[in-house]
Amino acid sequence: IGRSHEEEERRVNKELANIRTKFKEAGLTSYNRKKYVCKLVYMSLLGYNVQFGHKEAVDLASSAKYSEKQIGYLAVTLLLPEDSGYMRGVLAALRRDINGGDDVSVCVALAAVSNIATREIAEALTEEILGQLLSPSASTFVKKKAALCLLRLLRRFPDATNAHVWAERVIPYMGHRDAGVTLAVTSLATALAQQYPDAMRKAAAFAVRRLKSLVLDNECPADYVYYTVAAPWLQVKLLRLLQYFPAPESPELRTLLLRILRHIIDVGQDAPRELQQMNAQYSILFEAIGLGIHLDIDQALMHESAALLGRFITSRETNVRYLGLETMAHLAAYIDSLEPLKKFQGVITQALRDRDVSVRRRALDLLYSMCDVDNAKPVVNELLRHMGAADLALREEMALKVAILTEKYATEYAWYIDVMMRLVALAGEHLGDEVWHRIVQVILGNEELQLYACTIALQALRAPVCHESAFKVSSYVLGEFGHLIANAPDSAPIDQLKALQSKMPSVSLPARAVALTTVAKFTNLFPEIKNACLRVLDRHRGALDAELQQRACEYYALATVESDVLLSTVFEEMPPFAERQSALVSRLLKQEGDTEDQRTWVPGGRDINRERRAQQTGETPVEAEADGKDKELAPDDPADPVEEPSIAESRRHYARLLWESDGILYDGDEVQVGLMAQYKPPAGRVGVFLGNKAAGAIYDISIHAFAKDNDSKDAPLSITESPGQSPLPASLLPLGQARIYFDVTCHHVFPTPPTLRISYTQAGAPTVLELQLPITCVHFMAPVTIAVSDFFARWKQLGEAGLGEAQSVLKTPFLEERAGEWLRGVVGGMGFALIQGADP
């Protein structure tokens, strides 16, 4: 407005005075009123107070003329604060236009509601807006506006819209004849499904049928075809909506959905030539892969997706590489084996050096998700090598993930200590106190770590440069366990004290406070250097910092009391910390912020997503893993199998695994045993997973499986360890997991299931578990499906042979419409086939 701020202010004040005068005139024309309100809007955007014009804006919004109403709603949106006294007048104008206006007035009012979106408006107008969406006489344009307006109110004030009451009523409009209405309603349904999944359950069937018409039937209005792709935006939204629901229970819907996904993936194999077509086709493809991963009902499809994603992560297009890495991280959260992803580990590692920081971040997520015991060392070493060159914004997240992976998959105590001390040296300034706290917790809970940790701690204090986090860990460890190395060369008590003192002047006050605690503990651990320790404490009794001064005074007073019992009691060794979730994992999960659409998974692999799903559903982690495989088709109270008394602890989970291929077999206070089985008659392979739930490590791990008369040549069942697998680890850290596979061969009918014997030592106490493996004769049967006519002919032959007929009526724990689904799941899982229509 002016060349300087003062000149601009003079001009604005002059114009504001003129507008005030004009507003007081009785004969102000409609054109001038709109012109002056628009000027007020502009000056408000410049930061000037135009409160006197609020009433004029509301008057324009309440006008019957569209031109005035348009300017009025625009001004109200930009000028009025939410707590303005004029909001009641705006609310009245909005209600009048939504209920009684023409389509243009209704649409401009809905646009104003979306932009203003106060709680009062949400509470007062939700029903009227919903009425416009559901009204049979409303135009398609109004319906689209109404659906998007409800979406805005739902996201801003979910509790004020009472969406749980009307959520189910909007579902049929996902099948509206107009693709634009379907698109808007699908966006609304996606938001509703995240908050009210039970009420929106029927939306999944509508989404599948609409996808069928778009993908398989190619039914799409010409206006919505984008570079030969049928309504790509609608396809993406429908695929994303389905990711908030479990796999369809109906076999027909499930088969149809798999056909749709496979068709999309098959079409996506061919790279489009035009950029616009590629963007549209790839956006659908990545959502389809994401849905296939979420449903987790076809492992072949997931392995095919892994191979396809391996091609995308090497693409020249940055967006394609980004989406490929993100989707592959999603795949790592559900796929049963990480081997298909490990083929691309080199390519993923190279992506850490990509020019685009978002691609580097997704590569980090993928490496974190695809890490396991087998590739933990190379992945962690690569991340540590890249740590120094990583962006500052990425270094904290990278350091957290390195710390979590090292703790989770460490099989050697020396490697764990070496990696963690190297980590705090490289990225200590980017780490919070949680990291060094967690290192100390792990060392306290594992006796085998303590001696080596003391040696490394003393070396860190003697190094030319010692990072503050490393200094804190070293001080704490020496204060607790310094006596373990007191007799080693160059590790005498006085040497430990001198090493500690050499670094104290260069560290911060909180780190120095930790060191003072260590010095105080030395007075109890090493009486021969008590006087030297007292001199250190005495020097700090006059410290300017209140915390240091208080610690020094209290420690000095305790050390000079003539009572050895008091000193040893106060400064006795800290006990192991109670078992709890790592603070590092909690902090990392907090950093995974959701967008407007909530994420259905988090980076971190299968285990952490299994636990996340278990928290949402209230199940155990292994049960949650089986949730994608018709878990809810199983009964709650099946017939108990015959068991030996020594293996009765596994009874609760044994029966369920008789017809399910994987799940939990035993869940105790110290360990958890999971099972995964695959059968191809007359053989099978059974995988046993042992997880450590105790606060400390377990040692001397042994897992054996044997059947009755297993060594006999005429044994009906033989079970041996699978060849070519890695041996069991010598020890297992807390939250660690070991696995072993057995090959099973059935020679003829066997009456007794095999036994699984697990032995380990925890806290010096040996433990032996004997569990009954859910392996029966029916697992080696192949179902045979025959026609109804052939069945009756065969049945007649059996009757003529005098074999008779047996019939049993079962009471299912489900409603009538779900009993058939449950029966198919149980019978199919036990090797039988159902013949439809054979029993009238």
PDB file of C-alpha atoms in Angstrom, residues 198-323:
ATOM      1  CA  ASP A 198     -18.398 -51.862  13.913  1.00  0.00           C
ATOM      2  CA  ALA A 199     -21.015 -49.449  12.612  1.00  0.00           C
ATOM      3  CA  MET A 200     -19.250 -49.207   9.239  1.00  0.00           C
ATOM      4  CA  ARG A 201     -18.708 -52.940   8.761  1.00  0.00           C
ATOM      5  CA  LYS A 202     -21.117 -53.104   5.804  1.00  0.00           C
ATOM      6  CA  ALA A 203     -19.078 -50.501   3.929  1.00  0.00           C
ATOM      7  CA  ALA A 204     -16.528 -53.179   3.016  1.00  0.00           C
ATOM      8  CA  ALA A 205     -19.025 -55.052   0.844  1.00  0.00           C
ATOM      9  CA  PHE A 206     -20.042 -51.836  -0.975  1.00  0.00           C
ATOM     10  CA  ALA A 207     -16.381 -50.999  -1.560  1.00  0.00           C
ATOM     11  CA  VAL A 208     -15.615 -54.431  -3.017  1.00  0.00           C
ATOM     12  CA  ARG A 209     -18.596 -54.313  -5.363  1.00  0.00           C
ATOM     13  CA  ARG A 210     -17.753 -50.801  -6.553  1.00  0.00           C
ATOM     14  CA  LEU A 211     -14.151 -51.880  -7.157  1.00  0.00           C
ATOM     15  CA  LYS A 212     -15.432 -54.816  -9.201  1.00  0.00           C
ATOM     16  CA  SER A 213     -17.400 -52.486 -11.461  1.00  0.00           C
ATOM     17  CA  LEU A 214     -14.363 -50.236 -11.939  1.00  0.00           C
ATOM     18  CA  VAL A 215     -11.570 -52.796 -12.209  1.00  0.00           C
ATOM     19  CA  LEU A 216     -13.105 -55.969 -13.627  1.00  0.00           C
ATOM     20  CA  ASP A 217     -16.195 -54.676 -15.451  1.00  0.00           C
ATOM     21  CA  ASN A 218     -14.566 -51.388 -16.540  1.00  0.00           C
ATOM     22  CA  GLU A 219     -17.797 -49.481 -15.827  1.00  0.00           C
ATOM     23  CA  CYS A 220     -16.883 -45.832 -15.409  1.00  0.00           C
ATOM     24  CA  PRO A 221     -18.319 -42.548 -16.751  1.00  0.00           C
ATOM     25  CA  ALA A 222     -16.126 -41.030 -19.448  1.00  0.00           C
ATOM     26  CA  ASP A 223     -15.659 -37.859 -17.377  1.00  0.00           C
ATOM     27  CA  TYR A 224     -13.851 -39.854 -14.682  1.00  0.00           C
ATOM     28  CA  VAL A 225     -11.452 -41.759 -16.975  1.00  0.00           C
ATOM     29  CA  TYR A 226      -7.951 -40.331 -16.505  1.00  0.00           C
ATOM     30  CA  TYR A 227      -5.454 -41.360 -19.169  1.00  0.00           C
ATOM     31  CA  THR A 228      -7.263 -44.679 -19.780  1.00  0.00           C
ATOM     32  CA  VAL A 229      -7.436 -45.387 -16.014  1.00  0.00           C
ATOM     33  CA  ALA A 230     -10.988 -45.650 -14.644  1.00  0.00           C
ATOM     34  CA  ALA A 231     -11.541 -43.184 -11.763  1.00  0.00           C
ATOM     35  CA  PRO A 232      -8.098 -43.619 -10.150  1.00  0.00           C
ATOM     36  CA  TRP A 233      -8.943 -41.357  -7.194  1.00  0.00           C
ATOM     37  CA  LEU A 234     -12.017 -43.425  -6.380  1.00  0.00           C
ATOM     38  CA  GLN A 235     -10.122 -46.702  -6.692  1.00  0.00           C
ATOM     39  CA  VAL A 236      -7.418 -45.447  -4.327  1.00  0.00           C
ATOM     40  CA  LYS A 237      -9.971 -44.339  -1.726  1.00  0.00           C
ATOM     41  CA  LEU A 238     -11.897 -47.608  -1.910  1.00  0.00           C
ATOM     42  CA  LEU A 239      -8.710 -49.653  -1.517  1.00  0.00           C
ATOM     43  CA  ARG A 240      -7.653 -47.509   1.426  1.00  0.00           C
ATOM     44  CA  LEU A 241     -11.071 -47.834   3.071  1.00  0.00           C
ATOM     45  CA  LEU A 242     -10.822 -51.637   2.948  1.00  0.00           C
ATOM     46  CA  GLN A 243      -7.569 -51.481   4.924  1.00  0.00           C
ATOM     47  CA  TYR A 244      -9.558 -50.507   8.032  1.00  0.00           C
ATOM     48  CA  PHE A 245     -11.517 -53.766   7.992  1.00  0.00           C
ATOM     49  CA  PRO A 246     -10.480 -57.421   8.391  1.00  0.00           C
ATOM     50  CA  ALA A 247     -10.690 -59.840   5.499  1.00  0.00           C
ATOM     51  CA  PRO A 248     -14.300 -60.428   4.378  1.00  0.00           C
ATOM     52  CA  GLU A 249     -15.962 -63.389   6.071  1.00  0.00           C
ATOM     53  CA  SER A 250     -17.974 -64.252   2.980  1.00  0.00           C
ATOM     54  CA  PRO A 251     -16.044 -66.658   0.694  1.00  0.00           C
ATOM     55  CA  GLU A 252     -17.594 -65.007  -2.358  1.00  0.00           C
ATOM     56  CA  LEU A 253     -16.473 -61.522  -1.323  1.00  0.00           C
ATOM     57  CA  ARG A 254     -13.029 -62.777  -0.356  1.00  0.00           C
ATOM     58  CA  THR A 255     -12.569 -64.532  -3.703  1.00  0.00           C
ATOM     59  CA  LEU A 256     -13.812 -61.459  -5.559  1.00  0.00           C
ATOM     60  CA  LEU A 257     -11.459 -59.170  -3.637  1.00  0.00           C
ATOM     61  CA  LEU A 258      -8.482 -61.421  -4.382  1.00  0.00           C
ATOM     62  CA  ARG A 259      -9.440 -61.377  -8.079  1.00  0.00           C
ATOM     63  CA  ILE A 260      -9.509 -57.580  -8.007  1.00  0.00           C
ATOM     64  CA  LEU A 261      -6.133 -57.328  -6.278  1.00  0.00           C
ATOM     65  CA  ARG A 262      -4.509 -59.838  -8.599  1.00  0.00           C
ATOM     66  CA  HIS A 263      -5.891 -58.033 -11.654  1.00  0.00           C
ATOM     67  CA  ILE A 264      -4.518 -54.697 -10.424  1.00  0.00           C
ATOM     68  CA  ILE A 265      -1.097 -56.233  -9.716  1.00  0.00           C
ATOM     69  CA  ASP A 266      -1.031 -57.980 -13.096  1.00  0.00           C
ATOM     70  CA  VAL A 267      -1.859 -54.740 -14.907  1.00  0.00           C
ATOM     71  CA  GLY A 268       0.773 -52.913 -12.850  1.00  0.00           C
ATOM     72  CA  GLN A 269       3.513 -55.191 -14.178  1.00  0.00           C
ATOM     73  CA  ASP A 270       3.609 -53.168 -17.404  1.00  0.00           C
ATOM     74  CA  ALA A 271       5.208 -49.728 -17.051  1.00  0.00           C
ATOM     75  CA  PRO A 272       3.041 -47.025 -18.704  1.00  0.00           C
ATOM     76  CA  ARG A 273       4.732 -44.696 -21.150  1.00  0.00           C
ATOM     77  CA  GLU A 274       2.976 -41.469 -20.219  1.00  0.00           C
ATOM     78  CA  LEU A 275       3.833 -39.869 -16.885  1.00  0.00           C
ATOM     79  CA  GLN A 276       0.228 -39.054 -15.996  1.00  0.00           C
ATOM     80  CA  GLN A 277      -0.938 -42.602 -16.689  1.00  0.00           C
ATOM     81  CA  MET A 278       1.994 -43.990 -14.711  1.00  0.00           C
ATOM     82  CA  ASN A 279       1.145 -41.830 -11.700  1.00  0.00           C
ATOM     83  CA  ALA A 280      -2.508 -42.902 -11.770  1.00  0.00           C
ATOM     84  CA  GLN A 281      -1.782 -46.582 -12.320  1.00  0.00           C
ATOM     85  CA  TYR A 282       0.986 -46.770  -9.733  1.00  0.00           C
ATOM     86  CA  SER A 283      -1.119 -44.995  -7.094  1.00  0.00           C
ATOM     87  CA  ILE A 284      -3.746 -47.734  -7.483  1.00  0.00           C
ATOM     88  CA  LEU A 285      -1.105 -50.451  -7.553  1.00  0.00           C
ATOM     89  CA  PHE A 286       0.577 -49.400  -4.311  1.00  0.00           C
ATOM     90  CA  GLU A 287      -2.766 -49.159  -2.498  1.00  0.00           C
ATOM     91  CA  ALA A 288      -3.711 -52.601  -3.810  1.00  0.00           C
ATOM     92  CA  ILE A 289      -0.450 -54.072  -2.556  1.00  0.00           C
ATOM     93  CA  GLY A 290      -1.011 -52.346   0.784  1.00  0.00           C
ATOM     94  CA  LEU A 291      -4.492 -53.877   1.012  1.00  0.00           C
ATOM     95  CA  GLY A 292      -3.181 -57.332   0.122  1.00  0.00           C
ATOM     96  CA  ILE A 293      -0.568 -57.016   2.850  1.00  0.00           C
ATOM     97  CA  HIS A 294      -3.152 -55.879   5.396  1.00  0.00           C
ATOM     98  CA  LEU A 295      -5.557 -58.732   4.633  1.00  0.00           C
ATOM     99  CA  ASP A 296      -2.741 -61.305   4.922  1.00  0.00           C
ATOM    100  CA  ILE A 297      -4.829 -64.068   3.332  1.00  0.00           C
ATOM    101  CA  ASP A 298      -2.649 -65.019   0.366  1.00  0.00           C
ATOM    102  CA  GLN A 299       1.073 -65.482   1.024  1.00  0.00           C
ATOM    103  CA  ALA A 300       1.692 -66.194  -2.676  1.00  0.00           C
ATOM    104  CA  LEU A 301       0.320 -62.754  -3.511  1.00  0.00           C
ATOM    105  CA  MET A 302       2.589 -61.191  -0.894  1.00  0.00           C
ATOM    106  CA  HIS A 303       5.676 -62.913  -2.290  1.00  0.00           C
ATOM    107  CA  GLU A 304       4.714 -61.758  -5.773  1.00  0.00           C
ATOM    108  CA  SER A 305       4.287 -58.233  -4.395  1.00  0.00           C
ATOM    109  CA  ALA A 306       7.767 -58.404  -2.858  1.00  0.00           C
ATOM    110  CA  ALA A 307       9.300 -59.190  -6.256  1.00  0.00           C
ATOM    111  CA  LEU A 308       7.340 -56.363  -7.876  1.00  0.00           C
ATOM    112  CA  LEU A 309       8.340 -53.874  -5.183  1.00  0.00           C
ATOM    113  CA  GLY A 310      11.972 -54.866  -5.700  1.00  0.00           C
ATOM    114  CA  ARG A 311      11.674 -53.444  -9.194  1.00  0.00           C
ATOM    115  CA  PHE A 312      10.115 -50.211  -7.988  1.00  0.00           C
ATOM    116  CA  ILE A 313      12.801 -49.400  -5.416  1.00  0.00           C
ATOM    117  CA  THR A 314      15.349 -49.237  -8.251  1.00  0.00           C
ATOM    118  CA  SER A 315      13.227 -46.875 -10.362  1.00  0.00           C
ATOM    119  CA  ARG A 316      14.625 -43.569 -11.594  1.00  0.00           C
ATOM    120  CA  GLU A 317      11.499 -41.765 -10.422  1.00  0.00           C
ATOM    121  CA  THR A 318      11.911 -40.490  -6.869  1.00  0.00           C
ATOM    122  CA  ASN A 319       8.206 -40.829  -6.089  1.00  0.00           C
ATOM    123  CA  VAL A 320       8.163 -44.443  -7.255  1.00  0.00           C
ATOM    124  CA  ARG A 321      11.241 -45.275  -5.158  1.00  0.00           C
ATOM    125  CA  TYR A 322       9.639 -43.619  -2.135  1.00  0.00           C
ATOM    126  CA  LEU A 323       6.368 -45.527  -2.499  1.00  0.00           C
TER     127      LEU A 323
END
